[in-house]
XYZ file of C-alpha atoms in Angstrom:
607
model
C -0.055 -0.017 -0.227
C 1.173 3.457 -0.878
C 1.858 6.298 1.564
C -1.031 8.976 0.813
C 0.631 12.378 -0.133
C -1.264 14.132 3.240
C 1.819 11.482 5.398
C 4.980 13.246 4.005
C 5.269 15.783 6.297
C 4.120 13.785 9.755
C 6.993 11.491 8.225
C 9.570 14.437 7.375
C 9.024 16.115 10.872
C 10.288 12.893 12.542
C 13.197 12.870 10.565
C 14.398 16.016 11.382
C 13.409 15.643 14.900
C 15.731 12.215 15.032
C 18.440 14.394 13.218
C 18.681 17.469 15.984
C 18.262 15.261 18.918
C 21.472 13.096 17.338
C 23.398 16.224 16.639
C 22.570 17.550 19.645
C 23.578 14.739 21.956
C 26.524 14.367 20.086
C 27.378 18.122 20.850
C 25.695 17.899 24.336
C 27.803 20.317 27.234
C 27.787 20.290 30.759
C 26.975 24.046 32.291
C 30.542 25.690 32.219
C 30.297 26.554 35.309
C 29.667 23.084 36.722
C 32.333 21.901 34.733
C 35.309 23.960 36.316
C 34.441 22.473 39.611
C 34.255 18.892 38.423
C 37.103 19.735 36.657
C 39.265 20.751 39.937
C 37.579 17.894 41.958
C 39.035 15.344 39.342
C 42.886 17.360 39.113
C 42.319 16.733 43.321
C 41.990 13.480 43.487
C 45.124 11.276 44.678
C 43.907 8.080 42.631
C 42.265 8.780 39.768
C 42.465 5.679 38.130
C 39.120 4.883 40.947
C 36.840 6.992 39.158
C 38.043 6.518 35.331
C 38.611 8.982 32.674
C 36.862 12.379 32.951
C 37.727 14.045 29.747
C 35.027 15.595 27.019
C 32.593 18.204 27.764
C 30.073 16.630 29.095
C 29.983 15.130 33.248
C 25.897 13.943 32.621
C 25.600 10.386 32.726
C 29.317 10.093 31.756
C 31.262 10.734 34.549
C 31.451 7.857 37.357
C 29.349 8.955 39.861
C 27.524 12.098 38.551
C 24.011 12.622 38.218
C 22.193 15.999 36.416
C 19.055 17.318 35.580
C 19.748 18.403 31.948
C 23.371 20.497 32.159
C 23.579 20.503 36.065
C 24.771 18.517 38.166
C 22.345 17.691 41.010
C 24.018 14.752 42.563
C 27.533 13.224 43.143
C 27.446 9.654 44.772
C 31.181 8.573 45.420
C 30.918 6.681 48.349
C 33.063 3.872 49.779
C 35.685 4.155 47.041
C 38.419 4.632 48.954
C 38.339 8.112 47.430
C 42.033 9.913 48.273
C 42.729 13.822 47.473
C 40.743 17.384 48.677
C 37.423 18.848 47.526
C 38.091 21.869 45.613
C 37.326 25.899 47.167
C 34.506 26.580 44.895
C 32.856 23.018 45.630
C 29.505 25.467 46.523
C 28.701 26.950 42.841
C 26.988 23.507 41.718
C 24.095 25.445 42.472
C 21.656 23.121 41.561
C 23.495 19.841 44.038
C 20.763 18.515 46.373
C 23.092 15.088 47.477
C 26.348 14.477 48.067
C 27.936 11.412 49.154
C 31.533 11.295 49.772
C 31.019 9.016 53.077
C 34.010 6.692 53.803
C 36.513 7.958 51.574
C 40.273 9.150 52.194
C 39.267 12.985 51.687
C 41.089 15.038 53.496
C 41.705 18.857 54.058
C 39.570 21.620 54.977
C 36.048 21.171 53.831
C 34.935 23.390 51.612
C 32.196 26.123 52.404
C 28.580 24.849 51.345
C 27.305 28.197 51.629
C 24.588 29.065 49.528
C 23.633 25.268 47.969
C 19.892 25.949 48.559
C 18.843 23.339 46.573
C 20.808 20.689 49.117
C 19.110 18.307 50.973
C 21.178 16.448 52.161
C 25.194 15.917 52.757
C 26.885 12.420 53.563
C 30.561 13.707 54.331
C 31.449 11.696 57.079
C 34.350 9.032 57.804
C 36.889 10.707 56.369
C 39.836 12.634 57.227
C 38.556 16.766 56.791
C 40.358 18.342 59.457
C 38.936 22.231 59.365
C 35.294 23.140 58.632
C 35.001 27.009 57.575
C 32.923 29.713 59.248
C 30.256 29.923 56.753
C 30.014 25.847 56.011
C 26.126 25.975 57.321
C 24.968 29.448 55.494
C 21.991 29.666 53.485
C 21.223 25.688 53.244
C 17.317 26.297 53.547
C 16.518 23.323 51.788
C 18.873 21.017 54.040
C 17.227 17.897 55.590
C 20.566 16.142 56.764
C 24.224 16.255 57.314
C 26.517 13.927 58.698
C 29.830 15.068 59.375
C 31.017 11.984 61.540
C 33.904 10.801 62.420
C 36.619 13.721 60.672
C 39.064 15.567 62.938
C 37.626 19.375 62.206
C 40.280 22.302 63.936
C 41.395 19.429 66.137
C 43.960 21.638 67.936
C 41.377 24.445 69.075
C 38.211 22.895 68.279
C 35.201 24.142 66.752
C 31.519 25.206 67.163
C 27.821 25.066 65.649
C 27.315 28.366 64.298
C 23.441 29.328 64.642
C 23.189 29.909 60.514
C 21.722 26.391 60.701
C 18.945 28.233 62.074
C 18.056 29.326 58.637
C 17.595 25.306 57.799
C 14.309 25.219 58.804
C 13.363 21.523 57.241
C 16.647 19.601 59.094
C 16.202 16.446 60.521
C 18.944 14.526 61.037
C 22.238 16.850 62.085
C 25.109 14.023 62.846
C 28.250 15.191 64.247
C 29.681 11.920 66.208
C 33.595 12.451 66.723
C 34.170 15.816 65.346
C 36.004 18.013 67.787
C 32.875 19.914 68.771
C 33.332 22.540 71.914
C 31.446 23.858 74.269
C 28.048 23.890 74.983
C 25.009 22.118 72.786
C 23.708 25.197 71.477
C 20.462 26.287 72.753
C 18.856 27.160 69.478
C 18.986 23.771 67.906
C 15.786 23.687 70.098
C 14.121 26.208 67.724
C 14.818 23.463 64.804
C 11.345 22.194 64.870
C 11.682 19.608 62.762
C 15.476 18.605 63.660
C 14.395 14.165 64.917
C 18.012 13.152 65.077
C 20.666 15.072 66.946
C 24.072 12.967 67.353
C 27.314 14.627 69.242
C 29.135 11.970 71.113
C 32.741 12.181 71.449
C 33.801 15.274 71.167
C 34.574 17.598 73.807
C 30.808 19.385 75.246
C 30.083 20.311 78.595
C 27.196 22.464 80.722
C 24.003 21.053 80.496
C 21.082 20.059 78.016
C 18.939 22.911 77.147
C 15.930 23.835 78.446
C 14.882 25.015 74.968
C 14.970 20.956 73.691
C 12.085 20.389 76.380
C 8.680 20.000 74.281
C 10.593 19.081 70.924
C 9.944 16.139 68.413
C 13.275 15.085 68.880
C 13.401 11.073 68.709
C 17.230 10.624 68.948
C 19.967 11.974 71.223
C 23.285 10.802 71.395
C 25.741 12.236 73.070
C 27.272 10.118 75.077
C 31.526 9.731 75.815
C 32.546 13.186 75.674
C 36.312 13.331 75.505
C 37.030 16.659 77.896
C 37.548 17.179 81.432
C 34.642 18.473 82.182
C 31.699 16.767 80.466
C 27.987 16.856 79.891
C 25.795 17.654 83.327
C 23.679 19.007 84.898
C 20.124 17.110 85.441
C 17.660 14.701 82.950
C 15.025 16.971 83.544
C 14.381 18.227 79.833
C 14.041 14.483 78.593
C 10.984 14.533 80.911
C 9.092 16.893 78.518
C 9.802 15.335 75.000
C 7.592 12.740 74.260
C 8.759 11.793 70.462
C 12.433 10.105 72.227
C 13.502 6.408 70.572
C 17.195 6.626 71.822
C 18.622 7.957 74.397
C 22.157 7.681 74.895
C 24.267 9.614 77.263
C 26.498 7.558 79.324
C 29.957 8.247 80.252
C 29.346 11.986 80.826
C 28.974 13.314 84.747
C 25.027 13.658 84.720
C 22.985 13.910 87.693
C 20.020 13.823 89.542
C 17.170 11.619 89.084
C 16.076 9.570 86.230
C 12.378 11.940 85.282
C 9.160 9.802 85.811
C 8.318 11.844 82.977
C 10.287 9.641 80.784
C 7.628 6.681 80.827
C 5.782 8.611 78.643
C 7.849 8.382 75.935
C 6.214 5.283 74.675
C 8.198 4.438 71.770
C 11.688 4.338 73.816
C 13.423 1.487 72.551
C 17.125 2.595 74.214
C 18.189 3.955 77.127
C 21.889 4.446 78.041
C 22.615 6.553 81.296
C 25.691 4.213 83.079
C 28.469 5.834 84.186
C 27.419 9.532 85.274
C 26.382 10.646 88.653
C 22.781 10.090 88.947
C 21.083 9.640 92.469
C 18.190 8.438 93.558
C 15.751 5.612 92.627
C 14.794 3.618 89.253
C 11.163 4.665 88.066
C 9.886 1.144 88.119
C 7.433 3.468 85.327
C 10.295 3.885 82.937
C 11.873 0.536 83.619
C 8.132 -1.010 83.103
C 7.879 0.553 79.605
C 7.015 -2.123 76.404
C 8.921 -0.661 73.881
C 12.009 -0.818 76.150
C 14.646 -3.308 74.594
C 17.670 -1.857 76.113
C 18.265 0.033 79.425
C 22.037 0.627 81.510
C 22.067 2.317 84.514
C 25.646 0.847 86.050
C 28.282 3.212 88.082
C 25.665 5.929 89.236
C 24.553 6.926 92.766
C 21.086 4.768 92.584
C 19.388 3.845 95.738
C 16.258 2.165 96.471
C 15.069 -1.266 94.992
C 16.405 -2.573 91.436
C 12.910 -2.244 89.036
C 11.511 -4.895 87.397
C 12.388 -4.984 83.509
C 9.978 -6.606 80.837
C 11.317 -10.180 79.185
C 13.925 -9.942 76.544
C 15.186 -6.371 77.832
C 18.796 -5.984 78.503
C 19.267 -4.336 81.706
C 22.323 -3.460 83.210
C 22.420 -2.371 86.688
C 25.632 -2.921 88.433
C 27.704 -0.703 90.445
C 25.228 1.444 92.639
C 23.504 1.692 96.436
C 20.217 -0.278 95.984
C 19.331 -1.933 98.776
C 18.515 -5.107 98.048
C 21.210 -7.618 94.423
C 17.551 -9.215 93.518
C 15.168 -7.048 91.079
C 12.221 -6.299 92.464
C 13.038 -6.798 96.391
C 11.392 -4.227 98.629
C 12.883 -1.614 101.181
C 12.605 -1.897 104.702
C 10.457 0.765 106.328
C 13.531 2.249 107.748
C 15.655 2.434 104.800
C 12.591 3.773 102.833
C 12.239 6.584 104.857
C 15.599 6.964 105.399
C 16.076 7.439 100.972
C 13.058 9.996 100.799
C 14.260 11.768 103.826
C 17.741 12.074 101.802
C 16.057 13.002 98.561
C 15.191 15.888 100.039
C 18.405 16.720 100.593
C 19.369 16.182 97.714
C 21.675 12.823 97.836
C 24.882 14.421 99.103
C 27.239 11.469 97.535
C 29.096 11.332 100.257
C 25.943 9.595 102.545
C 24.642 8.193 99.266
C 27.907 6.294 99.584
C 27.431 5.261 102.692
C 24.039 4.359 102.747
C 24.648 0.860 101.152
C 22.553 -2.250 101.718
C 18.731 -3.412 103.328
C 19.782 -2.007 107.215
C 20.643 0.824 108.318
C 21.835 -0.185 111.841
C 25.017 -1.761 110.092
C 27.109 1.170 109.974
C 25.615 3.782 108.074
C 26.916 7.162 108.465
C 25.532 9.325 111.216
C 22.737 7.049 112.031
C 22.919 4.825 115.393
C 20.429 2.034 116.878
C 19.712 0.324 119.219
C 17.810 -3.229 118.890
C 18.234 -2.899 115.776
C 15.810 0.086 115.317
C 17.352 3.647 113.927
C 17.383 5.364 117.010
C 19.999 9.004 116.383
C 20.229 11.007 113.173
C 23.114 13.034 113.414
C 23.733 14.580 110.492
C 24.836 18.088 111.991
C 27.579 20.332 109.864
C 27.218 18.274 106.589
C 26.524 20.981 103.645
C 22.578 19.902 103.156
C 20.722 21.709 101.210
C 16.920 21.086 100.293
C 14.109 20.611 102.464
C 13.723 17.905 105.516
C 10.766 15.511 104.215
C 8.186 14.109 106.486
C 8.952 10.536 105.707
C 11.313 11.155 109.125
C 8.462 11.025 111.263
C 8.621 7.443 110.383
C 11.577 6.434 112.373
C 9.240 5.137 115.236
C 12.596 4.687 117.254
C 13.835 7.451 116.927
C 15.186 9.792 119.818
C 17.672 12.372 118.440
C 17.614 14.228 114.703
C 20.716 16.647 114.663
C 20.435 18.539 111.422
C 21.879 21.883 112.683
C 24.353 23.982 110.760
C 23.590 23.055 107.534
C 21.552 25.168 104.590
C 18.334 23.704 105.292
C 14.858 25.799 103.651
C 11.148 24.614 104.020
C 9.340 23.940 107.553
C 9.742 21.564 109.980
C 7.682 18.776 109.381
C 4.400 18.276 111.883
C 5.406 14.475 111.412
C 8.270 14.932 114.537
C 5.591 15.015 116.596
C 4.349 12.024 116.673
C 7.714 10.298 117.392
C 6.880 9.199 121.021
C 10.884 8.561 121.969
C 12.277 11.923 120.181
C 14.133 13.720 123.019
C 16.503 15.969 121.438
C 15.709 18.180 117.703
C 18.185 20.707 116.739
C 18.103 22.253 113.588
C 19.498 25.495 114.486
C 21.870 27.217 112.246
C 20.001 26.732 109.123
C 17.597 29.197 106.667
C 14.154 27.371 108.035
C 11.082 29.136 107.620
C 7.406 29.023 108.847
C 5.844 28.643 112.431
C 7.402 25.228 114.182
C 5.373 22.501 115.393
C 5.133 21.909 119.156
C 6.406 19.275 120.699
C 5.510 18.109 124.610
C 7.521 17.995 127.525
C 10.941 16.105 127.461
C 11.696 17.721 123.969
C 15.097 19.397 123.244
C 13.886 21.423 120.208
C 16.881 23.903 119.393
C 15.972 26.035 116.559
C 18.278 29.068 117.031
C 20.207 30.680 114.390
C 17.066 30.359 111.548
C 16.334 33.794 111.316
C 13.663 33.024 109.192
C 11.536 31.532 111.844
C 8.317 31.954 113.196
C 8.317 29.750 116.944
C 5.147 29.322 118.421
C 6.445 27.347 122.148
C 4.720 25.175 123.682
C 2.912 25.853 127.069
C 4.438 23.925 129.278
C 8.009 22.069 128.222
C 10.170 21.620 130.674
C 13.258 20.264 130.036
C 12.941 20.963 126.404
C 10.890 23.833 124.891
C 11.516 25.938 121.935
C 15.047 28.108 121.684
C 15.801 30.934 118.649
C 18.291 33.602 117.940
C 17.863 37.473 118.266
C 14.486 37.618 115.519
C 16.362 41.614 114.690
C 13.562 43.620 116.024
C 14.890 46.575 117.276
C 14.838 47.306 120.420
C 11.382 47.045 122.714
C 9.446 46.451 119.460
C 8.731 42.319 118.796
C 6.876 39.948 116.453
C 3.471 38.563 117.311
C 2.321 35.112 116.115
C 1.658 36.239 112.623
C 4.980 37.323 112.282
C 3.751 40.697 112.792
C 6.036 43.962 113.970
C 4.457 45.326 117.364
C 5.367 48.941 118.118
C 7.359 49.841 120.494
C 5.627 50.602 123.963
C 6.775 53.465 126.460
C 7.983 52.430 129.747
C 8.641 53.867 133.047
C 11.308 53.102 134.987
C 8.490 51.754 137.970
C 7.363 49.497 135.476
C 10.796 48.286 134.971
C 11.724 47.646 139.045
C 8.618 45.664 139.192
C 9.410 44.093 136.461
C 13.137 42.900 137.600
C 11.649 42.216 141.624
C 9.440 39.653 140.161
C 11.634 37.709 137.947
C 13.833 37.854 141.041
C 11.210 36.286 142.901
C 10.050 33.883 140.122
C 14.237 31.972 139.760
C 13.869 31.442 143.886
C 10.518 30.178 143.636
C 11.999 28.157 140.746
C 15.079 27.009 142.567
C 13.326 26.036 145.740
C 10.953 23.535 143.667
C 13.164 22.511 141.969
C 15.725 20.965 144.660
C 12.640 19.959 147.167
C 11.276 17.642 143.477
C 14.663 16.781 142.939
C 15.333 15.367 146.612
C 12.100 13.510 146.618
C 12.841 12.202 142.932
C 16.470 10.887 143.748
C 16.401 8.326 141.518
C 17.614 4.530 142.059
C 21.190 4.016 141.296
C 22.000 0.785 138.718
C 25.623 -0.016 139.349
C 27.470 -1.695 135.772
C 30.862 -3.475 136.649
C 33.262 -3.893 134.272
C 32.987 -7.782 133.763
C 29.077 -7.653 134.002
C 29.405 -5.116 130.735
C 31.834 -7.864 129.385
C 28.961 -10.590 130.017
C 26.404 -8.462 128.329
C 24.162 -8.224 131.987
C 24.361 -5.021 134.551
C 23.283 -5.688 138.425
C 21.036 -3.239 139.921
C 22.150 -2.073 143.748
C 18.434 -2.146 145.513
C 14.628 -2.995 144.727
C 13.119 -1.546 142.132
C 10.628 -2.686 139.338
C 12.207 -3.579 135.994
C 10.969 -4.607 132.857
C 8.926 -7.735 132.895
C 10.825 -10.629 131.549
C 14.197 -8.955 131.214
C 15.341 -8.930 134.918
C 16.976 -11.883 137.062
C 17.495 -12.127 140.317
C 21.170 -12.616 141.373
C 22.626 -14.398 144.518
C 22.840 -11.726 146.505
C 19.502 -10.429 145.820
C 19.872 -8.144 143.707
C 18.027 -7.593 140.255
C 20.632 -8.285 137.236
C 19.250 -6.796 133.749
C 20.821 -7.643 130.248
C 22.853 -4.812 129.260
C 20.769 -3.685 125.897
C 17.920 -2.671 128.834
C 20.606 0.154 130.106
C 21.723 1.057 126.883
C 18.349 1.150 125.457
C 17.176 3.232 128.887
C 20.109 5.375 128.454
C 20.674 5.819 125.034
C 23.425 3.930 124.951
C 25.476 5.839 127.768
C 24.946 9.214 125.733
C 26.844 12.278 127.032
C 23.267 14.285 127.150
C 22.486 11.683 129.795
C 25.431 12.387 132.024
C 25.030 13.515 135.830
C 28.654 13.132 137.040
C 31.871 11.511 136.377
C 34.699 10.759 139.676
C 37.131 8.178 140.960
C 33.462 6.179 141.370
C 32.808 6.103 137.566
C 30.166 8.101 136.048
C 26.728 8.172 136.604
C 23.824 8.333 133.563
C 20.275 8.863 133.678
C 18.033 6.477 132.448
C 14.404 5.414 131.583
C 12.954 2.501 132.127
C 10.436 0.770 130.580
C 7.736 0.703 133.192
C 8.212 4.775 134.000
C 10.915 4.257 136.544
C 13.643 7.035 136.257
C 17.252 5.379 137.338
C 21.054 6.373 137.360
C 23.479 3.876 135.888
C 26.497 3.904 137.879
C 29.026 2.629 134.922
C 32.655 1.773 136.539
C 35.464 2.085 134.733
C 34.346 5.053 132.660
């Protein structure tokens, strides 16, 4: 069949188009500006045989590793080729470049500036030998999504800091600067990058704290472990508790302190939480350890206490080198240990005390803790530089007789729970910065509050042998402070009133002296002699009649009543010097109170 005449123009047009295309391809050229950059790059490559011959005027689709769109270079992909050489200084003239993949080679020299590459989305420059980075490296990278500079000795001798030019990269999702000689603090401006999901900064020389600007961000991966400088990353981990999108947290081998935030349990996708080798204190939140997503959880070598939490099946969990009350996960602390640890939290977990309070028995040599009958009787943490507050949990130590917290930096109020301690005899909180009204204690409690300028004492109605005492309120002479803490006006006085007050005071003192003298004559305590040989045998002898603790006494051959030593230790608060009545060649005499209410004096020979 012949062709119709009307078809000739179409066939002719087809052949013309094919011919023009062939001619264009045979004479195709890459943008001259782009070619100049590529030729400079090729010239600087030491082992050119790895990329072949870059010749001619067209690099697009011809030269190894070069991708183009039209006549402009859009990608360079030469990863893991073993290339050695430098990148040209005019690298940022590849204005259409979107992807750089030069990772895992042996490229060296300074990184070129990427300034102005507004189309660049991803730059893989990691695992090379680049030793410098220009100050405008991150400038005007408006479309940047990810940049990887890991394992390059950038400015190794002096280090470098991140420029806030990155604020222009509003779509940046991944910033990986592993082992790149970064110095200084983690820049707060990173919290303004709303698209940031991965922040990888380990093995650098960073110091300071986690910036609060990361609070509430969409960060998923936060890696900043193993800083190399003298001053590591530190401070608390509180900010992490507000980032619910976290899936991976590596902060081990730093100097972080404070508690593991319980709010981390809100990060329902958290898979890895590596916090070992820090200075973290407090208990490990069970809510965090129980996260169903958790696969790797390490807290080794911290100052953690309390019980070891129970983790889910299959979770890699390490916790050695801490101060837990038990060695088995899930075991609870004793009530007294729990009370002391809650108290310790209130005063900021001082490391010296944390390191002493090890195990589940506070009577096993814990610093500042003394016991009678395996129960805590004395807590003496005076002059320990404690700060914080007195937690009401201290009131759960039912056998506590002496609590000394004087000469610290405590704030807040004195908890009312202490008034429920039936055995309490001494409470010394002097020389702190406590405030508010003081609770009222019954007779016999030595309550000392002097040196707390902001405290408002409320003295008991009657407290012989105890009561409250405080320092000078600082009020002008003749003025005072009422029970509400309000200043009262200065009142006028006369010589007659003053004389009357003086005379009244003298009469009252004489009367009080007479009453005390008569009372002591009538209430002279029985004496209990403590021979040295019986101390060694674990029991002592009471000379003379007297009732004692039922079931605890024995009758000796001389008719005297024999008690175990621990009974008299309890009665005299372990022969505490505060109960010492007198000392001489005959020995020492201590005042004591037996369980049946008998008031006795114990004579201890040879001391």
